[in-house]
Amino acid sequence: LLAASLLPVTAWPDGRLSVCGQLPADTIRNCSWHRGGTCRGQPPEQYCAPTIYTGLLLLALGVSSIRANLTPFGADQVRDRGGDATRRFFNWFYWSINIGAIFSLLVVAFVQQNISFLAGYLIPVACLALALLIFLLATPTFVTKPPTGSQVSAIIKLALQSWGCAWLGGSGARMSAHPWEAEDPLPNSGAQPGAPSPEEDLANFKVLARILPVMLTFIPYWMVYFQMQSTYYLQGLHLTIPTIFQHGQDGADTLQGYTFPDAWLLLANVVVLLALVPLKDHVIDPFLARRRLLPSALKRMALGMFFSLASILAAGILERERLQYVRRNQTVPQLIGKDHYPAATLPIWWQVPQYLLIGVSELFTSIPGLEFAYSEAPKCMKGAIMGLFFFIAGVGSLLGWGLLTLLSLPVHGWMRCPEDHGSINGCRMDNYFFLLAGIQLVTCLLFTWISRRYQ
């Protein structure tokens, strides 16, 4: 809430004066031809980067704490109703997240782009404040667990001791059957009432060692998934928006006098999930469960990874076709938001298959992934394992961007981008899509093998 409140402050002129610094005009404008290197008559501009990055850091800390703990906390509320209730909780939890996403994209992004950023930032602040109030008022009704100390510190120490024993064992030394039997006891062994015993710590460590390989194979999936918010989005900016939104003489994309928000390009995936989650929960899963054909969470995740493979292949094929249009000069100038894009005459509807497939993959991979992380984690490590699940997602996103940056190096990169980068019309982004498809194919086969051997 604190981070969200910082955004409307920076969007308000008087607020910027209080939280932002100032840069001299000559540091941000080419004013060297003026005597003394200054722009006469030009006031200094505000420099809000430190404030914005501080807000992003606070937002990251808040979101990471919420995402790691809210999911297992919610599942704990229905845990005594059996595994079917837990599975349904994760379905509807994910559906609720996407309700928030569609409200953010349809309403908030439209207000920010066409009315004001101040009003657009105040909406999520008000919603978050209301959510916090409701959460606090409902606290007496929740199933809660008393804190029993940090399992993370105990697990880290066990890992270090195990690696040390393995190294000594390779040198001919006898490995200890109980690595916790050291001079320095585990940090939380008996530190608080209800804390796990050393034996329980070791058992939890073994569970984590079994879960970790499954988690790591998620990295290529997340590399593909987050293309939806990066390269899929860039691709959509360079495809023709339907004429239903065009009402201006200059051909600009407008909606009753308002510009078409570029964030709306992300709606396809959200709409797919909003439609498919109720269908899966009320029709598909009960049908399969009655016939005892409902696959395990791991098998559903493997199936979802194949859908993500199909999505990235569809994106690569579309991008190769789009570049053919660009080479034949079959492009039109297009205004989206405040920017003009040279778009191929291919309609944006051709992106529907890749968004549909990535939405289905999310249904079969992300939701069962949350269920798997919750059900397999030891009861005293559910928040930590869920945090690890989201951490792996962040690693996948970072590696996807890093690979894209490496391949888009001018001249030497595999995408053969021009020296000045320019728009994606000068890059072979289809090569990037097909490389990700190859990585995902290997991961799909590996994950299928893991899902059969996992116990």
Short mmCIF file of C-alpha atoms in Angstrom, two decimals:
data_model
loop_
_atom_site.label_atom_id
_atom_site.label_comp_id
_atom_site.label_asym_id
_atom_site.label_seq_id
_atom_site.Cartn_x
_atom_site.Cartn_y
_atom_site.Cartn_z
CA LEU A 1 0.00 0.00 0.00
CA LEU A 2 2.90 2.32 0.78
CA ALA A 3 4.50 1.67 -2.62
CA ALA A 4 1.19 2.12 -4.42
CA SER A 5 0.62 5.43 -2.60
CA LEU A 6 3.96 6.72 -3.85
CA LEU A 7 2.84 6.50 -7.49
CA PRO A 8 0.00 9.08 -7.38
CA VAL A 9 2.34 11.41 -5.48
CA THR A 10 4.80 11.35 -8.38
CA ALA A 11 1.94 11.87 -10.87
CA TRP A 12 0.76 15.01 -9.03
CA PRO A 13 2.76 18.19 -9.87
CA ASP A 14 2.91 19.46 -6.29
CA GLY A 15 3.77 15.97 -5.07
CA ARG A 16 6.70 15.72 -7.47
CA LEU A 17 8.11 18.95 -6.06
CA SER A 18 8.30 17.33 -2.62
CA VAL A 19 9.59 13.83 -3.50
CA CYS A 20 11.67 14.38 -6.66
CA GLY A 21 15.01 16.07 -7.17
CA GLN A 22 15.94 18.35 -10.04
CA LEU A 23 18.45 18.14 -12.85
CA PRO A 24 19.96 21.16 -14.59
CA ALA A 25 18.55 21.60 -18.07
CA ASP A 26 21.90 21.18 -19.80
CA THR A 27 22.23 17.60 -18.51
CA ILE A 28 19.10 16.44 -20.31
CA ARG A 29 19.06 18.61 -23.42
CA ASN A 30 21.60 19.14 -26.15
CA CYS A 31 22.37 22.73 -25.22
CA SER A 32 26.11 22.79 -25.87
CA TRP A 33 25.69 25.38 -28.62
CA HIS A 34 24.49 27.91 -26.02
CA ARG A 35 27.07 30.12 -24.36
CA GLY A 36 28.07 28.44 -21.13
CA GLY A 37 26.31 25.20 -22.14
CA THR A 38 22.91 26.08 -20.60
CA CYS A 39 19.45 26.42 -22.09
CA ARG A 40 18.36 29.98 -21.42
CA GLY A 41 14.79 30.36 -20.30
CA GLN A 42 14.34 26.62 -19.72
CA PRO A 43 13.52 25.62 -16.14
CA PRO A 44 15.32 22.62 -14.61
CA GLU A 45 13.43 19.33 -14.93
CA GLN A 46 12.50 17.10 -12.05
CA TYR A 47 14.49 13.92 -11.54
CA CYS A 48 12.25 11.21 -10.07
CA ALA A 49 14.35 8.10 -10.78
CA PRO A 50 15.49 7.55 -7.14
CA THR A 51 11.90 7.92 -5.91
CA ILE A 52 10.48 5.61 -8.57
CA TYR A 53 13.12 2.92 -8.02
CA THR A 54 12.58 3.10 -4.26
CA GLY A 55 8.86 2.60 -4.88
CA LEU A 56 9.56 -0.39 -7.15
CA LEU A 57 11.79 -1.93 -4.46
CA LEU A 58 9.07 -1.50 -1.83
CA LEU A 59 6.54 -2.96 -4.28
CA ALA A 60 8.78 -5.99 -4.93
CA LEU A 61 9.20 -6.62 -1.19
CA GLY A 62 5.48 -6.30 -0.55
CA VAL A 63 4.38 -8.43 -3.49
CA SER A 64 6.93 -11.17 -2.74
CA SER A 65 5.73 -11.39 0.87
CA ILE A 66 2.09 -11.52 -0.20
CA ARG A 67 2.53 -14.06 -3.00
CA ALA A 68 4.67 -16.43 -0.94
CA ASN A 69 2.26 -16.49 2.01
CA LEU A 70 -1.22 -15.66 0.74
CA THR A 71 -1.49 -18.81 -1.40
CA PRO A 72 -0.69 -21.38 1.33
CA PHE A 73 -2.62 -19.27 3.86
CA GLY A 74 -5.72 -19.46 1.68
CA ALA A 75 -5.31 -23.18 1.07
CA ASP A 76 -5.03 -23.74 4.83
CA GLN A 77 -8.58 -22.40 5.20
CA VAL A 78 -10.00 -25.40 3.27
CA ARG A 79 -7.37 -28.01 4.07
CA ASP A 80 -9.65 -29.98 6.41
CA ARG A 81 -12.14 -30.48 3.55
CA GLY A 82 -9.85 -32.78 1.56
CA GLY A 83 -7.66 -32.66 -1.52
CA ASP A 84 -10.52 -31.86 -3.89
CA ALA A 85 -11.30 -28.66 -1.97
CA THR A 86 -7.63 -27.66 -2.11
CA ARG A 87 -7.51 -28.23 -5.87
CA ARG A 88 -10.65 -26.15 -6.36
CA PHE A 89 -9.26 -23.40 -4.15
CA PHE A 90 -6.23 -22.99 -6.41
CA ASN A 91 -8.50 -22.87 -9.47
CA TRP A 92 -10.57 -20.03 -8.06
CA PHE A 93 -7.62 -18.28 -6.47
CA TYR A 94 -6.04 -18.06 -9.92
CA TRP A 95 -9.37 -16.96 -11.40
CA SER A 96 -9.59 -14.14 -8.83
CA ILE A 97 -6.10 -12.95 -9.72
CA ASN A 98 -7.17 -12.62 -13.34
CA ILE A 99 -10.33 -10.72 -12.36
CA GLY A 100 -7.96 -8.15 -10.87
CA ALA A 101 -5.82 -8.23 -14.01
CA ILE A 102 -8.76 -7.61 -16.36
CA PHE A 103 -9.96 -4.71 -14.18
CA SER A 104 -6.45 -3.27 -14.22
CA LEU A 105 -6.09 -3.59 -17.99
CA LEU A 106 -9.61 -2.53 -19.01
CA VAL A 107 -10.23 0.28 -16.53
CA VAL A 108 -7.00 1.46 -14.89
CA ALA A 109 -4.88 1.46 -18.05
CA PHE A 110 -7.64 3.26 -19.98
CA VAL A 111 -7.95 5.95 -17.29
CA GLN A 112 -4.19 6.44 -17.12
CA GLN A 113 -3.84 6.83 -20.86
CA ASN A 114 -6.90 8.90 -21.66
CA ILE A 115 -7.77 10.82 -18.46
CA SER A 116 -4.79 11.17 -16.13
CA PHE A 117 -2.14 9.08 -14.44
CA LEU A 118 -3.10 10.62 -11.10
CA ALA A 119 -6.63 9.24 -11.32
CA GLY A 120 -5.34 5.95 -12.74
CA TYR A 121 -2.92 5.49 -9.83
CA LEU A 122 -5.50 6.42 -7.19
CA ILE A 123 -7.80 3.56 -8.25
CA PRO A 124 -5.43 0.71 -7.20
CA VAL A 125 -4.52 2.61 -4.03
CA ALA A 126 -8.20 2.75 -3.05
CA CYS A 127 -8.73 -0.92 -3.97
CA LEU A 128 -5.67 -2.04 -2.01
CA ALA A 129 -6.68 -0.02 1.04
CA LEU A 130 -10.16 -1.60 0.91
CA ALA A 131 -8.66 -5.08 0.55
CA LEU A 132 -6.40 -4.50 3.56
CA LEU A 133 -9.34 -3.28 5.64
CA ILE A 134 -11.46 -6.33 4.74
CA PHE A 135 -8.53 -8.64 5.47
CA LEU A 136 -7.98 -7.10 8.92
CA LEU A 137 -11.69 -7.22 9.79
CA ALA A 138 -11.88 -10.90 8.78
CA THR A 139 -8.77 -11.89 10.74
CA PRO A 140 -10.71 -13.50 13.66
CA THR A 141 -12.36 -15.97 11.25
CA PHE A 142 -9.12 -17.26 9.69
CA VAL A 143 -7.32 -20.51 10.47
CA THR A 144 -3.86 -19.43 11.61
CA LYS A 145 -0.72 -21.17 12.79
CA PRO A 146 1.66 -19.91 15.48
CA PRO A 147 5.21 -19.08 14.30
CA THR A 148 7.79 -21.78 15.03
CA GLY A 149 10.99 -20.15 13.84
CA SER A 150 12.78 -20.04 10.49
CA GLN A 151 13.05 -23.33 8.64
CA VAL A 152 15.11 -21.66 5.93
CA SER A 153 18.14 -21.18 8.18
CA ALA A 154 17.96 -24.82 9.31
CA ILE A 155 17.68 -26.08 5.72
CA ILE A 156 20.63 -23.95 4.58
CA LYS A 157 22.77 -25.29 7.39
CA LEU A 158 21.78 -28.88 6.58
CA ALA A 159 22.62 -28.31 2.92
CA LEU A 160 26.07 -26.98 3.81
CA GLN A 161 26.67 -29.90 6.17
CA SER A 162 25.51 -32.44 3.57
CA TRP A 163 27.77 -31.00 0.88
CA GLY A 164 30.65 -31.01 3.34
CA CYS A 165 29.99 -34.65 4.23
CA ALA A 166 29.74 -35.58 0.54
CA TRP A 167 33.07 -33.88 -0.15
CA LEU A 168 34.71 -35.65 2.78
CA GLY A 169 33.09 -38.93 1.75
CA GLY A 170 34.69 -38.61 -1.67
CA SER A 171 38.06 -38.35 0.06
CA GLY A 172 37.55 -41.60 1.92
CA ALA A 173 36.07 -40.17 5.10
CA ARG A 174 33.06 -41.78 6.70
CA MET A 175 29.86 -39.77 6.19
CA SER A 176 27.85 -39.09 9.30
CA ALA A 177 24.41 -40.65 9.38
CA HIS A 178 23.16 -37.58 11.21
CA PRO A 179 24.61 -34.38 9.69
CA TRP A 180 22.91 -32.25 12.34
CA GLU A 181 25.17 -33.79 14.98
CA ALA A 182 27.62 -30.93 15.00
CA GLU A 183 29.07 -28.70 17.66
CA ASP A 184 26.77 -25.87 16.62
CA PRO A 185 23.12 -26.94 16.83
CA LEU A 186 20.59 -26.02 14.19
CA PRO A 187 19.33 -22.43 14.53
CA ASN A 188 15.74 -23.31 15.26
CA SER A 189 16.02 -26.72 16.92
CA GLY A 190 13.93 -26.18 20.02
CA ALA A 191 14.25 -22.41 19.67
CA GLN A 192 10.50 -21.89 19.94
CA PRO A 193 7.58 -24.00 21.17
CA GLY A 194 6.42 -26.30 18.41
CA ALA A 195 9.62 -25.93 16.40
CA PRO A 196 10.64 -29.01 14.38
CA SER A 197 13.09 -31.44 15.93
CA PRO A 198 16.46 -32.14 14.26
CA GLU A 199 14.98 -35.34 12.79
CA GLU A 200 12.08 -33.34 11.32
CA ASP A 201 14.53 -30.80 9.95
CA LEU A 202 16.38 -33.58 8.14
CA ALA A 203 13.12 -35.02 6.78
CA ASN A 204 12.12 -31.56 5.52
CA PHE A 205 15.51 -31.18 3.88
CA LYS A 206 15.02 -34.47 2.02
CA VAL A 207 11.60 -33.29 0.81
CA LEU A 208 13.12 -30.02 -0.44
CA ALA A 209 15.87 -31.95 -2.26
CA ARG A 210 13.16 -33.96 -4.02
CA ILE A 211 11.06 -30.89 -4.94
CA LEU A 212 13.93 -28.70 -6.17
CA PRO A 213 14.64 -30.56 -9.47
CA VAL A 214 10.94 -30.29 -10.36
CA MET A 215 11.02 -26.56 -9.62
CA LEU A 216 14.15 -25.99 -11.71
CA THR A 217 12.59 -27.58 -14.80
CA PHE A 218 9.98 -24.80 -14.62
CA ILE A 219 12.56 -22.19 -15.65
CA PRO A 220 12.21 -22.72 -19.45
CA TYR A 221 8.43 -22.70 -19.08
CA TRP A 222 8.55 -19.28 -17.41
CA MET A 223 10.94 -18.08 -20.12
CA VAL A 224 8.19 -18.83 -22.64
CA TYR A 225 5.32 -17.65 -20.44
CA PHE A 226 6.70 -14.16 -19.88
CA GLN A 227 7.02 -13.59 -23.64
CA MET A 228 3.33 -12.77 -23.36
CA GLN A 229 4.25 -9.53 -21.57
CA SER A 230 7.27 -8.73 -23.74
CA THR A 231 7.77 -10.07 -27.26
CA TYR A 232 4.13 -11.12 -27.82
CA TYR A 233 3.17 -7.61 -26.76
CA LEU A 234 5.77 -6.03 -29.10
CA GLN A 235 4.54 -8.23 -31.91
CA GLY A 236 0.97 -7.05 -31.33
CA LEU A 237 2.02 -3.40 -31.54
CA HIS A 238 3.24 -4.10 -35.09
CA LEU A 239 0.06 -5.85 -36.28
CA THR A 240 -2.99 -4.00 -37.57
CA ILE A 241 -5.63 -3.13 -34.97
CA PRO A 242 -9.15 -3.79 -36.37
CA THR A 243 -10.89 -0.83 -37.98
CA ILE A 244 -13.75 -1.09 -35.47
CA PHE A 245 -11.64 1.19 -33.24
CA GLN A 246 -10.86 3.76 -35.96
CA HIS A 247 -13.01 6.87 -36.08
CA GLY A 248 -10.52 9.63 -36.92
CA GLN A 249 -9.72 11.14 -40.29
CA ASP A 250 -6.02 10.56 -39.72
CA GLY A 251 -6.57 6.82 -39.25
CA ALA A 252 -5.54 6.95 -35.62
CA ASP A 253 -6.87 4.19 -33.42
CA THR A 254 -9.52 5.84 -31.29
CA LEU A 255 -12.48 4.68 -29.29
CA GLN A 256 -15.14 7.41 -29.27
CA GLY A 257 -12.43 10.05 -29.16
CA TYR A 258 -10.12 8.07 -26.86
CA THR A 259 -6.92 6.36 -27.93
CA PHE A 260 -6.65 2.56 -27.95
CA PRO A 261 -4.68 1.60 -24.79
CA ASP A 262 -1.68 -0.54 -25.71
CA ALA A 263 -2.15 -2.49 -22.46
CA TRP A 264 -5.34 -3.93 -23.95
CA LEU A 265 -3.15 -6.17 -26.09
CA LEU A 266 -2.58 -8.25 -22.94
CA LEU A 267 -6.30 -8.94 -22.45
CA ALA A 268 -6.43 -12.05 -24.63
CA ASN A 269 -4.66 -14.31 -22.14
CA VAL A 270 -6.73 -13.00 -19.21
CA VAL A 271 -10.02 -13.55 -21.04
CA VAL A 272 -8.99 -17.12 -21.91
CA LEU A 273 -8.33 -17.91 -18.24
CA LEU A 274 -11.56 -16.30 -17.04
CA ALA A 275 -13.47 -18.55 -19.44
CA LEU A 276 -11.53 -21.77 -18.96
CA VAL A 277 -11.14 -21.90 -15.16
CA PRO A 278 -14.91 -22.26 -14.45
CA LEU A 279 -15.17 -24.79 -17.31
CA LYS A 280 -12.31 -26.81 -15.85
CA ASP A 281 -13.62 -26.64 -12.28
CA HIS A 282 -17.29 -27.41 -12.99
CA VAL A 283 -17.13 -29.66 -16.06
CA ILE A 284 -13.74 -31.11 -17.00
CA ASP A 285 -12.32 -32.03 -13.58
CA PRO A 286 -15.57 -33.59 -12.19
CA PHE A 287 -15.99 -35.57 -15.43
CA LEU A 288 -12.46 -36.97 -15.20
CA ALA A 289 -12.69 -37.54 -11.44
CA ARG A 290 -15.89 -39.63 -11.78
CA ARG A 291 -14.08 -41.91 -14.24
CA ARG A 292 -10.88 -41.91 -12.17
CA LEU A 293 -9.00 -40.33 -15.07
CA LEU A 294 -8.00 -37.09 -13.37
CA PRO A 295 -4.21 -36.92 -13.83
CA SER A 296 -1.82 -35.98 -11.06
CA ALA A 297 -0.57 -32.41 -10.71
CA LEU A 298 2.77 -33.38 -12.28
CA LYS A 299 1.14 -34.91 -15.35
CA ARG A 300 -1.07 -31.85 -15.77
CA MET A 301 2.02 -29.65 -15.58
CA ALA A 302 3.76 -31.74 -18.26
CA LEU A 303 0.71 -31.34 -20.51
CA GLY A 304 0.70 -27.60 -19.91
CA MET A 305 4.33 -27.34 -20.97
CA PHE A 306 3.47 -28.91 -24.33
CA PHE A 307 0.79 -26.24 -24.77
CA SER A 308 3.39 -23.53 -24.07
CA LEU A 309 5.62 -25.15 -26.70
CA ALA A 310 2.76 -24.91 -29.20
CA SER A 311 2.23 -21.25 -28.23
CA ILE A 312 5.82 -20.19 -28.88
CA LEU A 313 5.84 -22.11 -32.18
CA ALA A 314 2.67 -20.29 -33.25
CA ALA A 315 4.31 -16.96 -32.33
CA GLY A 316 7.40 -17.83 -34.37
CA ILE A 317 5.38 -18.80 -37.42
CA LEU A 318 3.31 -15.60 -37.19
CA GLU A 319 6.45 -13.48 -36.77
CA ARG A 320 8.05 -15.03 -39.85
CA GLU A 321 4.90 -14.25 -41.84
CA ARG A 322 4.74 -10.71 -40.42
CA LEU A 323 8.31 -10.02 -41.52
CA GLN A 324 7.38 -11.16 -45.03
CA TYR A 325 4.72 -8.44 -45.09
CA VAL A 326 7.28 -5.90 -43.88
CA ARG A 327 9.75 -6.85 -46.63
CA ARG A 328 7.00 -6.38 -49.24
CA ASN A 329 6.27 -2.92 -47.75
CA GLN A 330 2.76 -4.05 -46.78
CA THR A 331 2.69 -1.83 -43.69
CA VAL A 332 0.48 0.95 -42.36
CA PRO A 333 1.24 3.69 -39.78
CA GLN A 334 -0.67 2.99 -36.59
CA LEU A 335 -1.22 5.04 -33.45
CA ILE A 336 -1.46 3.09 -30.20
CA GLY A 337 -1.43 5.14 -27.04
CA LYS A 338 0.81 8.10 -27.80
CA ASP A 339 3.18 6.35 -30.21
CA HIS A 340 3.17 5.53 -33.92
CA TYR A 341 4.13 2.03 -35.09
CA PRO A 342 4.78 0.74 -38.64
CA ALA A 343 2.39 -2.22 -38.49
CA ALA A 344 2.09 -5.06 -40.99
CA THR A 345 -1.31 -5.30 -42.65
CA LEU A 346 -1.88 -8.64 -40.92
CA PRO A 347 -4.78 -8.22 -38.42
CA ILE A 348 -3.96 -8.68 -34.75
CA TRP A 349 -6.46 -11.55 -34.53
CA TRP A 350 -3.68 -13.81 -35.82
CA GLN A 351 -2.21 -13.59 -32.32
CA VAL A 352 -5.25 -15.29 -30.79
CA PRO A 353 -3.89 -18.87 -31.19
CA GLN A 354 -0.66 -18.14 -29.30
CA TYR A 355 -2.53 -16.36 -26.48
CA LEU A 356 -5.11 -19.15 -26.35
CA LEU A 357 -2.39 -21.80 -26.13
CA ILE A 358 -0.40 -19.95 -23.46
CA GLY A 359 -3.66 -19.49 -21.50
CA VAL A 360 -4.36 -23.23 -21.67
CA SER A 361 -0.77 -23.93 -20.62
CA GLU A 362 -1.25 -21.64 -17.63
CA LEU A 363 -4.37 -23.59 -16.72
CA PHE A 364 -2.48 -26.91 -16.77
CA THR A 365 0.93 -25.75 -15.49
CA SER A 366 0.71 -22.68 -13.26
CA ILE A 367 -2.38 -23.70 -11.26
CA PRO A 368 -1.27 -27.32 -10.69
CA GLY A 369 2.20 -25.91 -9.98
CA LEU A 370 0.77 -23.94 -7.05
CA GLU A 371 -1.13 -27.04 -5.92
CA PHE A 372 2.04 -29.15 -6.18
CA ALA A 373 4.17 -26.64 -4.25
CA TYR A 374 1.57 -26.48 -1.47
CA SER A 375 0.79 -30.20 -1.19
CA GLU A 376 4.39 -31.44 -1.38
CA ALA A 377 5.92 -28.86 0.96
CA PRO A 378 6.37 -29.78 4.63
CA LYS A 379 3.74 -28.10 6.78
CA CYS A 380 6.32 -25.78 8.36
CA MET A 381 7.80 -24.75 4.98
CA LYS A 382 4.78 -24.02 2.81
CA GLY A 383 5.47 -20.29 2.62
CA ALA A 384 9.15 -20.91 1.85
CA ILE A 385 8.38 -23.45 -0.91
CA MET A 386 5.75 -21.15 -2.40
CA GLY A 387 8.28 -18.33 -2.31
CA LEU A 388 10.73 -20.62 -4.12
CA PHE A 389 8.05 -21.32 -6.76
CA PHE A 390 7.63 -17.61 -7.50
CA PHE A 391 11.40 -17.06 -7.30
CA ILE A 392 11.87 -19.65 -10.07
CA ALA A 393 9.30 -17.71 -12.12
CA GLY A 394 11.36 -14.55 -11.68
CA VAL A 395 14.53 -16.38 -12.72
CA GLY A 396 12.77 -17.58 -15.88
CA SER A 397 11.63 -14.06 -16.72
CA LEU A 398 15.14 -12.67 -16.16
CA LEU A 399 16.81 -15.38 -18.27
CA GLY A 400 14.29 -14.84 -21.08
CA TRP A 401 15.11 -11.12 -21.19
CA GLY A 402 18.84 -11.85 -20.97
CA LEU A 403 18.68 -14.28 -23.88
CA LEU A 404 16.68 -11.77 -25.93
CA THR A 405 19.22 -9.04 -25.19
CA LEU A 406 22.11 -11.32 -26.16
CA LEU A 407 20.51 -12.45 -29.42
CA SER A 408 19.51 -8.90 -30.39
CA LEU A 409 23.07 -7.52 -30.25
CA PRO A 410 23.59 -5.46 -33.43
CA VAL A 411 25.24 -7.35 -36.30
CA HIS A 412 26.59 -10.22 -34.17
CA GLY A 413 23.31 -11.34 -32.59
CA TRP A 414 21.39 -14.28 -34.02
CA MET A 415 18.40 -11.99 -34.61
CA ARG A 416 20.58 -9.79 -36.86
CA CYS A 417 19.19 -6.49 -35.55
CA PRO A 418 20.46 -3.24 -37.15
CA GLU A 419 23.04 -1.06 -35.44
CA ASP A 420 20.45 1.41 -34.14
CA HIS A 421 18.04 -1.42 -33.12
CA GLY A 422 15.08 0.58 -34.44
CA SER A 423 11.76 -1.29 -34.32
CA ILE A 424 11.34 -5.06 -34.30
CA ASN A 425 10.72 -4.84 -38.06
CA GLY A 426 14.51 -4.86 -38.47
CA CYS A 427 15.09 -7.94 -36.26
CA ARG A 428 14.57 -11.64 -36.85
CA MET A 429 12.56 -12.18 -33.69
CA ASP A 430 11.24 -15.42 -35.18
CA ASN A 431 14.71 -16.93 -34.58
CA TYR A 432 14.34 -16.11 -30.90
CA PHE A 433 10.90 -17.75 -30.76
CA PHE A 434 12.15 -20.93 -32.42
CA LEU A 435 15.16 -21.13 -30.09
CA LEU A 436 12.83 -20.89 -27.08
CA ALA A 437 10.68 -23.60 -28.68
CA GLY A 438 13.70 -25.90 -28.88
CA ILE A 439 14.57 -25.25 -25.23
CA GLN A 440 10.96 -25.87 -24.20
CA LEU A 441 10.78 -29.12 -26.19
CA VAL A 442 13.78 -30.53 -24.33
CA THR A 443 12.21 -29.40 -21.03
CA CYS A 444 8.87 -31.02 -21.89
CA LEU A 445 10.55 -34.37 -22.49
CA LEU A 446 12.62 -34.02 -19.31
CA PHE A 447 9.60 -33.04 -17.23
CA THR A 448 7.57 -35.96 -18.61
CA TRP A 449 10.35 -38.31 -17.48
CA ILE A 450 10.50 -36.63 -14.04
CA SER A 451 6.72 -36.85 -13.59
CA ARG A 452 6.84 -40.61 -14.13
CA ARG A 453 9.67 -41.17 -11.65
CA TYR A 454 8.61 -38.72 -8.94
CA GLN A 455 7.21 -40.26 -5.76
#
